[in-house]
Amino acid sequence: YLDEVFAMETDVARSAADRLGARVSLPEQLAIEERPTKDLFAYELYIRAFPLIEESVSYGLSSETNLFKAVELLNQAIARDPGFLLAYCQLARAHDGIYLTGLDRTASRLESAKSAIDAALRLKPDSGDAHLALALHYYFGYLDYERARQELAIARRTMPNNAHLFELSGYIDRRQERWDDAVRNLERAATFDPPKIQRQRRI
């Protein structure tokens, strides 16, 4: 069953790339075909956590408990599969979201996010997802735009068509008053993920 789920997701990702006319790099092709976990229940926990984070961090629509629930779900997923790299990346995002939204603005919360990112990087040092998570961490936690840009540059090597890369670049540009660059990057993000053009992110 899990193979069928991942095969369906692979087909969707390929169709989306074809529809957008995007040139899929070899690292991206390998990432599309890679199975993130062999544990079905761990994947189900991850899928349940993802919208809780997206709604809370991107839209600001959910209750305060959702990010904490996402942390709980992702910790369960990682306990079942300690090699589940994407779960570590989303766990870091949840912790950073808790810090960003003011639910817990403590150093220990940022340390929890960094610990999850470090675990992901130990699994795969060149992972674009892990370096994107680190870029978000520097941005959300420290407003360290230059270090965030450095991590985005590393992430772009393996996933140059990722909408989140252009989106975060655009928000950094905006904060640094690089208006033309901000518009260009956010338009690129919308090209690769059209619904983003309607989002109002709290970053």
Coordinates of N, CA and C in Angstrom, one line a residue:
Y1 N 0.8 -1.2 0.0 CA 0.0 0.0 0.0 C 0.9 1.3 0.0
L2 N 1.9 1.3 0.8 CA 2.8 2.4 0.9 C 3.4 2.7 -0.4
D3 N 3.9 1.7 -1.1 CA 4.5 1.9 -2.4 C 3.5 2.5 -3.4
E4 N 2.2 2.1 -3.3 CA 1.2 2.7 -4.2 C 1.0 4.2 -3.9
V5 N 1.1 4.6 -2.6 CA 0.9 6.0 -2.2 C 2.1 6.8 -2.8
F6 N 3.3 6.3 -2.6 CA 4.5 7.0 -3.1 C 4.5 7.1 -4.6
A7 N 4.1 6.0 -5.3 CA 4.0 6.0 -6.7 C 3.1 7.0 -7.2
M8 N 1.9 7.2 -6.5 CA 0.9 8.2 -6.9 C 1.5 9.6 -6.7
E9 N 2.2 9.8 -5.6 CA 2.8 11.1 -5.4 C 3.9 11.5 -6.4
T10 N 4.6 10.5 -6.8 CA 5.7 10.6 -7.8 C 5.0 11.1 -9.1
D11 N 3.9 10.4 -9.5 CA 3.2 10.8 -10.7 C 2.7 12.2 -10.7
V12 N 2.2 12.6 -9.5 CA 1.6 13.9 -9.4 C 2.8 15.0 -9.5
A13 N 3.9 14.7 -8.9 CA 5.0 15.6 -9.0 C 5.6 15.8 -10.4
R14 N 5.6 14.7 -11.1 CA 6.1 14.7 -12.5 C 5.1 15.5 -13.4
S15 N 3.8 15.2 -13.1 CA 2.8 15.9 -13.9 C 2.9 17.4 -13.7
A16 N 3.1 17.8 -12.4 CA 3.2 19.2 -12.1 C 4.3 19.9 -12.8
A17 N 5.5 19.2 -12.8 CA 6.7 19.7 -13.4 C 6.5 19.9 -14.9
D18 N 5.8 18.9 -15.5 CA 5.5 19.0 -17.0 C 4.6 20.1 -17.3
R19 N 3.6 20.3 -16.4 CA 2.6 21.3 -16.7 C 3.2 22.7 -16.6
L20 N 4.2 22.9 -15.7 CA 4.9 24.2 -15.5 C 6.0 24.4 -16.5
G21 N 6.4 23.3 -17.2 CA 7.5 23.4 -18.1 C 8.8 23.5 -17.4
A22 N 8.9 23.0 -16.2 CA 10.1 23.1 -15.4 C 11.1 22.0 -15.8
R23 N 12.4 22.3 -15.9 CA 13.4 21.4 -16.2 C 13.8 20.7 -14.8
V24 N 13.5 19.4 -14.7 CA 13.8 18.7 -13.5 C 15.2 18.3 -13.5
S25 N 16.0 18.7 -12.5 CA 17.4 18.3 -12.4 C 17.5 16.9 -11.9
L26 N 18.7 16.3 -12.1 CA 18.9 14.9 -11.7 C 18.6 14.8 -10.2
P27 N 19.2 15.6 -9.3 CA 18.9 15.5 -7.9 C 17.4 15.6 -7.6
E28 N 16.7 16.5 -8.3 CA 15.2 16.6 -8.1 C 14.5 15.3 -8.5
Q29 N 15.0 14.7 -9.7 CA 14.3 13.5 -10.1 C 14.5 12.4 -9.1
L30 N 15.7 12.3 -8.5 CA 16.0 11.3 -7.5 C 15.2 11.5 -6.3
A31 N 15.0 12.8 -5.9 CA 14.2 13.1 -4.7 C 12.8 12.8 -4.9
I32 N 12.3 13.0 -6.2 CA 10.9 12.6 -6.5 C 10.6 11.2 -6.3
E33 N 11.6 10.4 -6.7 CA 11.5 8.9 -6.7 C 11.8 8.3 -5.4
E34 N 12.4 9.1 -4.5 CA 12.9 8.5 -3.2 C 11.7 8.3 -2.3
R35 N 11.7 7.2 -1.5 CA 10.6 6.9 -0.6 C 11.1 7.5 0.8
P36 N 10.3 8.5 1.3 CA 10.8 9.1 2.6 C 10.8 8.2 3.8
T37 N 10.0 7.2 3.8 CA 10.0 6.3 4.9 C 9.4 4.9 4.5
K38 N 9.7 3.9 5.2 CA 9.2 2.6 4.9 C 8.1 2.2 5.9
D39 N 7.8 3.1 6.8 CA 6.8 2.9 7.8 C 5.5 3.6 7.5
L40 N 4.5 2.9 7.2 CA 3.2 3.5 6.8 C 2.6 4.4 7.9
F41 N 2.7 3.9 9.1 CA 2.1 4.7 10.2 C 2.9 6.0 10.5
A42 N 4.2 5.9 10.4 CA 5.1 7.1 10.5 C 4.7 8.1 9.4
Y43 N 4.4 7.6 8.2 CA 4.1 8.6 7.2 C 2.7 9.2 7.4
E44 N 1.8 8.4 7.9 CA 0.5 8.9 8.3 C 0.6 10.0 9.3
L45 N 1.4 9.8 10.3 CA 1.6 10.8 11.4 C 2.2 12.1 10.8
Y46 N 3.1 11.9 9.8 CA 3.7 13.1 9.1 C 2.7 13.8 8.3
I47 N 1.8 13.1 7.6 CA 0.8 13.7 6.8 C -0.2 14.5 7.7
R48 N -0.5 14.0 8.8 CA -1.4 14.6 9.8 C -0.8 15.9 10.3
A49 N 0.5 15.9 10.5 CA 1.2 17.1 11.1 C 1.4 18.2 10.1
F50 N 1.6 17.8 8.9 CA 1.9 18.9 7.9 C 0.9 20.0 7.8
P51 N -0.4 19.7 7.6 CA -1.3 20.9 7.5 C -1.4 21.7 8.8
L52 N -1.2 21.1 9.9 CA -1.2 21.8 11.2 C -0.1 22.9 11.2
I53 N 1.0 22.6 10.7 CA 2.1 23.5 10.6 C 1.9 24.5 9.5
E54 N 1.4 24.1 8.4 CA 1.2 25.0 7.2 C 0.1 26.1 7.6
E55 N -1.0 25.6 8.2 CA -2.0 26.6 8.6 C -1.5 27.6 9.7
S56 N -0.8 27.1 10.6 CA -0.3 27.9 11.7 C 0.7 28.9 11.3
V57 N 1.7 28.5 10.5 CA 2.9 29.3 10.2 C 2.6 30.2 8.9
S58 N 1.9 29.6 8.0 CA 1.7 30.3 6.7 C 0.4 31.1 6.7
Y59 N -0.6 30.6 7.3 CA -1.9 31.3 7.3 C -2.3 32.0 8.6
G60 N -1.8 31.5 9.7 CA -2.2 32.0 11.0 C -3.7 31.8 11.3
L61 N -4.2 30.7 10.8 CA -5.6 30.4 10.9 C -6.0 29.4 12.0
S62 N -5.0 28.6 12.5 CA -5.4 27.5 13.4 C -5.3 27.9 14.9
S63 N -5.7 27.0 15.7 CA -5.6 27.3 17.1 C -4.2 27.2 17.6
E64 N -3.9 27.7 18.8 CA -2.6 27.7 19.3 C -2.1 26.2 19.6
T65 N -3.0 25.3 19.8 CA -2.6 23.9 20.1 C -2.1 23.2 18.9
N66 N -2.3 23.7 17.7 CA -2.0 22.9 16.5 C -0.5 22.6 16.3
L67 N 0.3 23.6 16.6 CA 1.8 23.5 16.4 C 2.3 22.5 17.5
F68 N 1.8 22.5 18.7 CA 2.2 21.6 19.7 C 1.8 20.2 19.3
K69 N 0.6 20.1 18.7 CA 0.1 18.8 18.3 C 1.0 18.2 17.2
A70 N 1.4 19.1 16.3 CA 2.3 18.7 15.2 C 3.6 18.2 15.7
V71 N 4.2 18.9 16.7 CA 5.4 18.4 17.4 C 5.2 17.0 17.9
E72 N 4.1 16.8 18.6 CA 3.8 15.5 19.1 C 3.7 14.4 18.1
L73 N 3.0 14.7 17.0 CA 2.8 13.7 15.9 C 4.2 13.4 15.2
L74 N 5.0 14.4 15.0 CA 6.3 14.2 14.3 C 7.3 13.5 15.2
N75 N 7.2 13.7 16.5 CA 8.1 13.0 17.4 C 7.7 11.5 17.4
Q76 N 6.4 11.2 17.3 CA 5.9 9.8 17.2 C 6.4 9.2 15.9
A77 N 6.4 10.0 14.8 CA 6.8 9.5 13.5 C 8.3 9.1 13.6
I78 N 9.1 10.0 14.2 CA 10.5 9.8 14.2 C 10.9 8.6 15.2
A79 N 10.1 8.5 16.2 CA 10.3 7.3 17.1 C 10.1 6.0 16.4
R80 N 9.2 6.0 15.4 CA 8.9 4.8 14.6 C 10.0 4.6 13.6
D81 N 10.4 5.7 13.0 CA 11.4 5.7 11.9 C 12.5 6.8 12.1
P82 N 13.6 6.5 12.9 CA 14.6 7.5 13.1 C 15.3 8.0 11.9
G83 N 15.1 7.3 10.7 CA 15.7 7.8 9.5 C 14.8 8.6 8.6
F84 N 13.7 9.1 9.2 CA 12.7 9.8 8.4 C 13.1 11.3 8.3
L85 N 13.9 11.6 7.3 CA 14.5 13.0 7.2 C 13.4 14.1 7.1
L86 N 12.4 13.9 6.3 CA 11.4 14.9 6.1 C 10.7 15.2 7.4
A87 N 10.5 14.2 8.3 CA 9.8 14.5 9.6 C 10.7 15.4 10.5
Y88 N 12.0 15.2 10.4 CA 12.9 16.1 11.2 C 12.8 17.5 10.7
C89 N 12.7 17.7 9.4 CA 12.6 19.0 8.8 C 11.3 19.7 9.2
Q90 N 10.2 19.0 9.2 CA 9.0 19.6 9.6 C 8.9 19.8 11.1
L91 N 9.6 18.9 11.9 CA 9.6 19.1 13.3 C 10.3 20.4 13.6
A92 N 11.4 20.7 12.9 CA 12.1 21.9 13.1 C 11.2 23.1 12.8
R93 N 10.5 23.0 11.7 CA 9.6 24.1 11.3 C 8.5 24.3 12.3
A94 N 8.0 23.2 12.9 CA 7.0 23.4 14.0 C 7.6 24.1 15.2
H95 N 8.8 23.7 15.6 CA 9.4 24.4 16.8 C 9.6 25.8 16.4
D96 N 10.2 26.1 15.3 CA 10.4 27.5 14.9 C 9.1 28.3 14.8
G97 N 8.0 27.6 14.3 CA 6.7 28.3 14.3 C 6.2 28.6 15.7
I98 N 6.4 27.7 16.6 CA 6.0 28.0 18.0 C 6.8 29.3 18.5
Y99 N 8.0 29.4 18.2 CA 8.8 30.5 18.5 C 8.3 31.8 17.8
L100 N 8.1 31.6 16.5 CA 7.7 32.8 15.7 C 6.4 33.4 16.1
T101 N 5.4 32.5 16.4 CA 4.1 33.0 16.8 C 4.0 33.4 18.2
G102 N 5.1 33.4 19.0 CA 5.1 33.9 20.3 C 4.5 32.9 21.4
L103 N 4.3 31.7 21.0 CA 3.8 30.7 21.9 C 4.8 30.3 22.9
D104 N 6.1 30.3 22.5 CA 7.2 30.0 23.4 C 8.5 30.6 22.8
R105 N 8.8 31.8 23.2 CA 10.0 32.5 22.7 C 11.2 32.3 23.6
T106 N 11.6 31.0 23.8 CA 12.7 30.7 24.6 C 13.8 30.1 23.8
A107 N 15.0 30.2 24.4 CA 16.2 29.6 23.7 C 16.1 28.1 23.5
S108 N 15.4 27.5 24.5 CA 15.3 26.0 24.4 C 14.4 25.6 23.2
R109 N 13.4 26.5 22.9 CA 12.6 26.1 21.7 C 13.4 26.2 20.4
L110 N 14.3 27.2 20.3 CA 15.1 27.3 19.1 C 16.1 26.1 19.1
E111 N 16.6 25.7 20.3 CA 17.5 24.6 20.4 C 16.9 23.3 19.9
S112 N 15.6 23.2 20.2 CA 14.8 22.0 19.8 C 14.7 21.9 18.3
A113 N 14.5 23.1 17.7 CA 14.4 23.2 16.2 C 15.8 22.8 15.6
K114 N 16.9 23.4 16.2 CA 18.2 23.1 15.6 C 18.6 21.7 15.8
S115 N 18.2 21.1 16.9 CA 18.5 19.6 17.1 C 17.8 18.8 16.0
A116 N 16.6 19.1 15.6 CA 15.9 18.3 14.6 C 16.6 18.5 13.3
I117 N 17.1 19.7 13.0 CA 17.8 20.0 11.7 C 19.1 19.3 11.7
D118 N 19.8 19.3 12.8 CA 21.1 18.6 12.9 C 20.9 17.1 12.7
A119 N 19.8 16.5 13.2 CA 19.5 15.1 12.9 C 19.3 14.8 11.4
A120 N 18.6 15.7 10.8 CA 18.4 15.6 9.3 C 19.7 15.7 8.6
L121 N 20.5 16.6 8.9 CA 21.8 16.8 8.2 C 22.7 15.6 8.5
R122 N 22.6 15.0 9.6 CA 23.4 13.8 9.9 C 23.0 12.6 9.0
L123 N 21.7 12.6 8.7 CA 21.2 11.5 7.8 C 21.6 11.8 6.4
K124 N 21.6 13.1 6.0 CA 22.0 13.4 4.6 C 22.5 14.8 4.5
P125 N 23.8 15.0 4.6 CA 24.4 16.3 4.7 C 24.1 17.3 3.6
D126 N 23.8 16.7 2.4 CA 23.5 17.6 1.2 C 22.0 17.7 0.9
S127 N 21.2 17.3 1.9 CA 19.8 17.4 1.7 C 19.3 18.8 1.5
G128 N 18.6 19.1 0.4 CA 18.0 20.4 0.2 C 17.0 20.7 1.2
D129 N 16.2 19.7 1.6 CA 15.1 20.0 2.6 C 15.7 20.4 3.9
A130 N 16.8 19.7 4.3 CA 17.5 20.0 5.6 C 18.1 21.4 5.5
H131 N 18.7 21.8 4.4 CA 19.3 23.2 4.3 C 18.2 24.2 4.2
L132 N 17.0 23.9 3.6 CA 15.9 24.8 3.6 C 15.4 25.0 5.0
A133 N 15.3 23.9 5.8 CA 14.9 24.0 7.2 C 15.8 24.9 8.0
L134 N 17.1 24.8 7.7 CA 18.1 25.6 8.4 C 18.0 27.1 8.0
A135 N 17.7 27.3 6.8 CA 17.5 28.7 6.3 C 16.3 29.3 7.0
L136 N 15.2 28.5 7.1 CA 14.0 29.0 7.8 C 14.3 29.2 9.3
H137 N 15.1 28.4 9.9 CA 15.5 28.5 11.3 C 16.2 29.8 11.5
Y138 N 17.2 30.1 10.7 CA 17.9 31.4 10.8 C 17.0 32.6 10.6
Y139 N 16.1 32.5 9.7 CA 15.1 33.6 9.4 C 14.1 33.7 10.6
F140 N 13.4 32.7 10.9 CA 12.4 32.7 12.0 C 13.0 33.0 13.3
G141 N 14.1 32.3 13.6 CA 14.6 32.4 15.0 C 15.5 33.6 15.3
Y142 N 16.2 34.0 14.3 CA 17.3 35.0 14.5 C 17.2 36.2 13.6
L143 N 16.4 36.2 12.6 CA 16.4 37.2 11.6 C 17.8 37.4 11.0
D144 N 18.5 36.3 10.8 CA 19.8 36.3 10.3 C 19.7 36.1 8.8
Y145 N 19.5 37.1 8.0 CA 19.2 37.0 6.6 C 20.4 36.5 5.8
E146 N 21.6 36.8 6.1 CA 22.7 36.4 5.3 C 23.0 34.9 5.5
R147 N 22.9 34.4 6.7 CA 23.1 33.0 6.9 C 21.9 32.2 6.3
A148 N 20.7 32.8 6.3 CA 19.6 32.1 5.7 C 19.8 32.1 4.2
R149 N 20.4 33.1 3.6 CA 20.7 33.1 2.2 C 21.7 32.1 1.8
Q150 N 22.7 31.9 2.7 CA 23.7 30.9 2.4 C 23.1 29.5 2.4
E151 N 22.2 29.2 3.3 CA 21.6 27.9 3.3 C 20.6 27.7 2.1
L152 N 20.0 28.8 1.7 CA 19.1 28.7 0.5 C 20.0 28.4 -0.7
A153 N 21.1 28.9 -0.8 CA 22.0 28.7 -1.9 C 22.4 27.2 -2.0
I154 N 22.7 26.6 -0.8 CA 23.0 25.2 -0.7 C 21.8 24.3 -1.1
A155 N 20.6 24.7 -0.6 CA 19.4 23.9 -0.9 C 19.1 24.0 -2.4
R156 N 19.4 25.1 -3.0 CA 19.0 25.3 -4.4 C 19.8 24.4 -5.3
R157 N 21.0 23.9 -4.9 CA 21.8 22.9 -5.7 C 21.0 21.7 -6.0
T158 N 20.2 21.2 -5.1 CA 19.5 19.9 -5.3 C 18.0 20.1 -5.6
M159 N 17.4 21.3 -5.3 CA 16.0 21.5 -5.7 C 15.8 22.9 -6.2
P160 N 16.4 23.2 -7.4 CA 16.3 24.6 -7.9 C 14.9 25.1 -8.2
N161 N 13.9 24.2 -8.3 CA 12.6 24.6 -8.7 C 11.6 24.6 -7.5
N162 N 12.2 24.6 -6.3 CA 11.3 24.5 -5.1 C 10.7 25.9 -4.8
A163 N 9.4 26.0 -4.7 CA 8.7 27.2 -4.5 C 9.1 27.9 -3.2
H164 N 9.4 27.1 -2.1 CA 9.7 27.6 -0.8 C 11.0 28.4 -0.9
L165 N 11.9 28.0 -1.7 CA 13.2 28.7 -1.8 C 13.0 30.1 -2.3
F166 N 12.2 30.2 -3.4 CA 12.0 31.5 -4.0 C 11.1 32.4 -3.0
E167 N 10.2 31.7 -2.3 CA 9.3 32.4 -1.4 C 10.2 33.0 -0.2
L168 N 11.0 32.2 0.4 CA 11.8 32.7 1.5 C 12.8 33.8 1.0
S169 N 13.4 33.6 -0.2 CA 14.3 34.6 -0.7 C 13.5 35.9 -0.9
G170 N 12.3 35.8 -1.4 CA 11.5 37.0 -1.6 C 11.2 37.8 -0.3
Y171 N 10.9 37.0 0.8 CA 10.6 37.7 2.0 C 11.9 38.3 2.6
I172 N 13.0 37.6 2.4 CA 14.3 38.3 2.9 C 14.6 39.5 2.1
D173 N 14.4 39.5 0.8 CA 14.5 40.7 -0.1 C 13.6 41.8 0.4
R174 N 12.4 41.4 0.8 CA 11.5 42.5 1.2 C 12.0 43.1 2.5
R175 N 12.4 42.3 3.4 CA 12.9 42.9 4.7 C 14.1 43.7 4.5
Q176 N 14.9 43.4 3.5 CA 16.1 44.2 3.2 C 15.9 45.3 2.2
E177 N 14.6 45.5 1.8 CA 14.1 46.6 0.9 C 14.7 46.4 -0.5
R178 N 14.9 45.2 -0.9 CA 15.3 44.9 -2.3 C 14.0 44.6 -3.0
W179 N 13.3 45.7 -3.3 CA 11.9 45.5 -3.8 C 11.8 44.7 -5.1
D180 N 12.7 45.1 -6.1 CA 12.6 44.4 -7.4 C 12.9 42.9 -7.2
D181 N 13.9 42.6 -6.4 CA 14.2 41.2 -6.2 C 13.1 40.5 -5.5
A182 N 12.5 41.2 -4.5 CA 11.4 40.6 -3.8 C 10.2 40.2 -4.7
V183 N 9.9 41.1 -5.6 CA 8.8 40.8 -6.5 C 9.1 39.7 -7.4
R184 N 10.4 39.7 -7.9 CA 10.8 38.6 -8.9 C 10.7 37.3 -8.2
N185 N 11.3 37.2 -7.0 CA 11.3 35.9 -6.3 C 9.9 35.4 -5.9
L186 N 9.1 36.3 -5.4 CA 7.7 35.9 -5.1 C 6.9 35.5 -6.3
E187 N 7.1 36.1 -7.4 CA 6.5 35.7 -8.6 C 6.9 34.3 -9.1
R188 N 8.2 34.1 -8.9 CA 8.7 32.7 -9.2 C 8.1 31.7 -8.3
A189 N 8.0 32.0 -7.0 CA 7.3 31.1 -6.1 C 5.9 30.8 -6.5
A190 N 5.2 31.8 -6.9 CA 3.8 31.7 -7.4 C 3.7 30.8 -8.6
T191 N 4.7 30.9 -9.5 CA 4.8 30.1 -10.7 C 4.9 28.6 -10.4
F192 N 5.7 28.3 -9.4 CA 5.9 26.9 -9.1 C 4.8 26.4 -8.1
D193 N 4.1 27.3 -7.4 CA 3.1 26.9 -6.5 C 2.0 28.0 -6.6
P194 N 1.1 28.0 -7.6 CA 0.2 29.1 -7.8 C -0.6 29.5 -6.5
P195 N -1.1 28.6 -5.7 CA -1.8 29.1 -4.5 C -1.1 30.1 -3.6
K196 N 0.3 30.1 -3.7 CA 1.0 30.9 -2.8 C 0.7 32.4 -3.1
I197 N 0.3 32.7 -4.3 CA 0.1 34.1 -4.6 C -1.0 34.7 -3.8
Q198 N -1.9 33.8 -3.2 CA -3.0 34.3 -2.4 C -2.7 34.2 -0.9
R199 N -1.6 33.7 -0.6 CA -1.3 33.6 0.9 C -0.8 34.9 1.5
Q200 N -1.1 35.0 2.7 CA -0.6 36.1 3.5 C 0.3 35.6 4.6
R201 N 1.5 35.4 4.4 CA 2.4 34.8 5.4 C 2.7 35.7 6.5
R202 N 2.9 35.2 7.7 CA 3.2 36.0 8.9 C 4.7 36.1 9.1
I203 N 5.4 36.3 8.0 CA 6.9 36.3 8.1 C 7.4 37.5 7.3

